[in-house]
Amino acid sequence: MAAAATDGAIDIVIRPAATGDLPALLALYRHLNHDDPNMDSRLAEDRFAEVLAHPGMTVFAAFEGDLAVSSVTLIVIPNLTRCGASYALIENVVTHADRRQRGHARALIKTAIATAWEKNCYKAMLLTGSKEPATLRFYANCGFSQDKTGFQIRRPVAG
């Protein structure tokens, strides 16, 4: 399931990530969480193998040659309400700092939502920690409505 998008003279390929994409994704994720420490390479390989094998989980990435320029993760979650219709969660939306404002993340979100609908999800959810008006407007322009209240709890840091 690869799709080509043209950005001027640059071809972008959108496809599910595969095992060999790990180094490109790890480099891209530095643009999401700058302060995260580098993950041990063996742990990263093991965790990525788990992600790729996890039922209902797909990491979609946009590639410019070998460079991952944007990525989103889609998780389709089975459900016992809504007559058994699954729901989807979109996470880890990131675009390389030098490739922003070119429509890559929008194309990936569109791909993730289309996949959720193909999987008969009744809704797709996305949470952002950003309070930036431009970011919130971006998600609204992708079709998301800000009509729910989200909560989170994080595991305490061991002291």
GROMACS .gro file of C-alpha atoms in nm:
model
  159
    1MET     CA    1   0.000   0.000   0.000
    2ALA     CA    2   0.234   0.273  -0.125
    3ALA     CA    3   0.105   0.600  -0.263
    4ALA     CA    4   0.307   0.861  -0.447
    5ALA     CA    5   0.250   1.229  -0.388
    6THR     CA    6   0.421   1.504  -0.580
    7ASP     CA    7   0.558   1.808  -0.402
    8GLY     CA    8   0.676   2.030  -0.685
    9ALA     CA    9   0.962   1.837  -0.841
   10ILE     CA   10   1.005   1.608  -0.539
   11ASP     CA   11   0.829   1.273  -0.528
   12ILE     CA   12   0.707   1.159  -0.190
   13VAL     CA   13   0.614   0.797  -0.130
   14ILE     CA   14   0.368   0.719   0.149
   15ARG     CA   15   0.370   0.363   0.276
   16PRO     CA   16   0.361   0.151   0.589
   17ALA     CA   17   0.700   0.141   0.757
   18ALA     CA   18   0.905  -0.177   0.729
   19THR     CA   19   1.194  -0.325   0.927
   20GLY     CA   20   1.465  -0.146   0.728
   21ASP     CA   21   1.306   0.193   0.799
   22LEU     CA   22   1.405   0.200   1.166
   23PRO     CA   23   1.711   0.429   1.134
   24ALA     CA   24   1.515   0.680   0.923
   25LEU     CA   25   1.224   0.679   1.168
   26LEU     CA   26   1.448   0.723   1.471
   27ALA     CA   27   1.610   1.024   1.303
   28LEU     CA   28   1.266   1.165   1.220
   29TYR     CA   29   1.138   1.117   1.577
   30ARG     CA   30   1.415   1.350   1.698
   31HIS     CA   31   1.199   1.625   1.541
   32LEU     CA   32   0.905   1.522   1.762
   33ASN     CA   33   1.070   1.499   2.103
   34HIS     CA   34   1.403   1.682   2.092
   35ASP     CA   35   1.483   1.611   2.455
   36ASP     CA   36   1.427   1.234   2.448
   37PRO     CA   37   1.749   1.045   2.517
   38ASN     CA   38   1.871   0.822   2.234
   39MET     CA   39   1.730   0.472   2.265
   40ASP     CA   40   1.970   0.180   2.286
   41SER     CA   41   1.989   0.032   1.935
   42ARG     CA   42   1.901  -0.322   2.045
   43LEU     CA   43   1.599  -0.198   2.241
   44ALA     CA   44   1.491   0.013   1.941
   45GLU     CA   45   1.514  -0.291   1.710
   46ASP     CA   46   1.316  -0.508   1.953
   47ARG     CA   47   1.051  -0.242   2.013
   48PHE     CA   48   1.012  -0.170   1.640
   49ALA     CA   49   0.970  -0.542   1.572
   50GLU     CA   50   0.691  -0.544   1.835
   51VAL     CA   51   0.528  -0.241   1.671
   52LEU     CA   52   0.538  -0.401   1.326
   53ALA     CA   53   0.396  -0.729   1.459
   54HIS     CA   54   0.125  -0.568   1.673
   55PRO     CA   55  -0.221  -0.643   1.528
   56GLY     CA   56  -0.399  -0.327   1.419
   57MET     CA   57  -0.092  -0.103   1.446
   58THR     CA   58   0.058   0.065   1.140
   59VAL     CA   59   0.329   0.327   1.119
   60PHE     CA   60   0.272   0.523   0.798
   61ALA     CA   61   0.568   0.723   0.669
   62ALA     CA   62   0.630   0.965   0.386
   63PHE     CA   63   0.967   0.917   0.222
   64GLU     CA   64   1.167   1.149   0.003
   65GLY     CA   65   1.417   0.897  -0.131
   66ASP     CA   66   1.560   0.730   0.182
   67LEU     CA   67   1.469   1.023   0.408
   68ALA     CA   68   1.160   0.982   0.627
   69VAL     CA   69   1.006   1.330   0.610
   70SER     CA   70   0.684   1.265   0.804
   71SER     CA   71   0.511   0.987   0.994
   72VAL     CA   72   0.195   0.896   1.184
   73THR     CA   73   0.103   0.586   1.381
   74LEU     CA   74  -0.245   0.436   1.345
   75ILE     CA   75  -0.381   0.194   1.604
   76VAL     CA   76  -0.710   0.017   1.530
   77ILE     CA   77  -0.866  -0.102   1.855
   78PRO     CA   78  -1.132  -0.376   1.868
   79ASN     CA   79  -1.441  -0.279   2.062
   80LEU     CA   80  -1.748  -0.433   2.228
   81THR     CA   81  -1.966  -0.121   2.203
   82ARG     CA   82  -2.106   0.038   1.885
   83CYS     CA   83  -2.211  -0.309   1.766
   84GLY     CA   84  -1.848  -0.420   1.774
   85ALA     CA   85  -1.717  -0.140   1.552
   86SER     CA   86  -1.350  -0.071   1.618
   87TYR     CA   87  -1.213   0.275   1.681
   88ALA     CA   88  -0.880   0.425   1.582
   89LEU     CA   89  -0.614   0.628   1.756
   90ILE     CA   90  -0.363   0.838   1.563
   91GLU     CA   91  -0.039   0.910   1.747
   92ASN     CA   92   0.316   1.032   1.692
   93VAL     CA   93   0.238   1.280   1.415
   94VAL     CA   94   0.574   1.426   1.316
   95THR     CA   95   0.728   1.606   1.020
   96HIS     CA   96   1.097   1.680   0.969
   97ALA     CA   97   1.158   2.044   1.065
   98ASP     CA   98   1.300   2.122   0.718
   99ARG     CA   99   1.000   1.968   0.540
  100ARG     CA  100   0.706   2.129   0.723
  101GLN     CA  101   0.423   2.321   0.555
  102ARG     CA  102   0.434   2.097   0.247
  103GLY     CA  103   0.128   1.881   0.311
  104HIS     CA  104   0.313   1.565   0.418
  105ALA     CA  105   0.143   1.526   0.757
  106ARG     CA  106  -0.196   1.606   0.606
  107ALA     CA  107  -0.145   1.335   0.343
  108LEU     CA  108  -0.043   1.085   0.610
  109ILE     CA  109  -0.338   1.169   0.832
  110LYS     CA  110  -0.567   1.131   0.530
  111THR     CA  111  -0.410   0.789   0.465
  112ALA     CA  112  -0.453   0.685   0.829
  113ILE     CA  113  -0.817   0.796   0.837
  114ALA     CA  114  -0.894   0.617   0.509
  115THR     CA  115  -0.738   0.302   0.654
  116ALA     CA  116  -0.947   0.338   0.971
  117TRP     CA  117  -1.265   0.364   0.761
  118GLU     CA  118  -1.156   0.059   0.555
  119LYS     CA  119  -1.124  -0.128   0.886
  120ASN     CA  120  -1.482  -0.022   0.975
  121CYS     CA  121  -1.379   0.204   1.262
  122TYR     CA  122  -1.663   0.426   1.376
  123LYS     CA  123  -1.428   0.707   1.483
  124ALA     CA  124  -1.066   0.814   1.476
  125MET     CA  125  -0.918   1.005   1.768
  126LEU     CA  126  -0.605   1.214   1.797
  127LEU     CA  127  -0.460   1.385   2.101
  128THR     CA  128  -0.202   1.661   2.091
  129GLY     CA  129  -0.006   1.819   2.370
  130SER     CA  130   0.031   2.134   2.164
  131LYS     CA  131  -0.158   2.449   2.253
  132GLU     CA  132  -0.028   2.630   1.944
  133PRO     CA  133  -0.323   2.776   1.749
  134ALA     CA  134  -0.161   2.677   1.417
  135THR     CA  135  -0.132   2.313   1.528
  136LEU     CA  136  -0.491   2.302   1.652
  137ARG     CA  137  -0.610   2.466   1.329
  138PHE     CA  138  -0.410   2.209   1.129
  139TYR     CA  139  -0.589   1.919   1.299
  140ALA     CA  140  -0.927   2.091   1.256
  141ASN     CA  141  -0.849   2.138   0.887
  142CYS     CA  142  -0.777   1.765   0.867
  143GLY     CA  143  -1.137   1.705   0.978
  144PHE     CA  144  -1.097   1.656   1.353
  145SER     CA  145  -1.337   1.831   1.588
  146GLN     CA  146  -1.238   1.942   1.935
  147ASP     CA  147  -1.557   1.825   2.105
  148LYS     CA  148  -1.430   1.575   2.364
  149THR     CA  149  -1.231   1.616   2.683
  150GLY     CA  150  -0.909   1.420   2.702
  151PHE     CA  151  -0.723   1.313   3.013
  152GLN     CA  152  -0.391   1.142   3.063
  153ILE     CA  153  -0.184   1.015   3.350
  154ARG     CA  154   0.187   0.953   3.327
  155ARG     CA  155   0.388   0.703   3.524
  156PRO     CA  156   0.579   0.878   3.803
  157VAL     CA  157   0.953   0.909   3.757
  158ALA     CA  158   1.138   0.674   3.988
  159GLY     CA  159   1.313   0.877   4.254
   0.00000   0.00000   0.00000
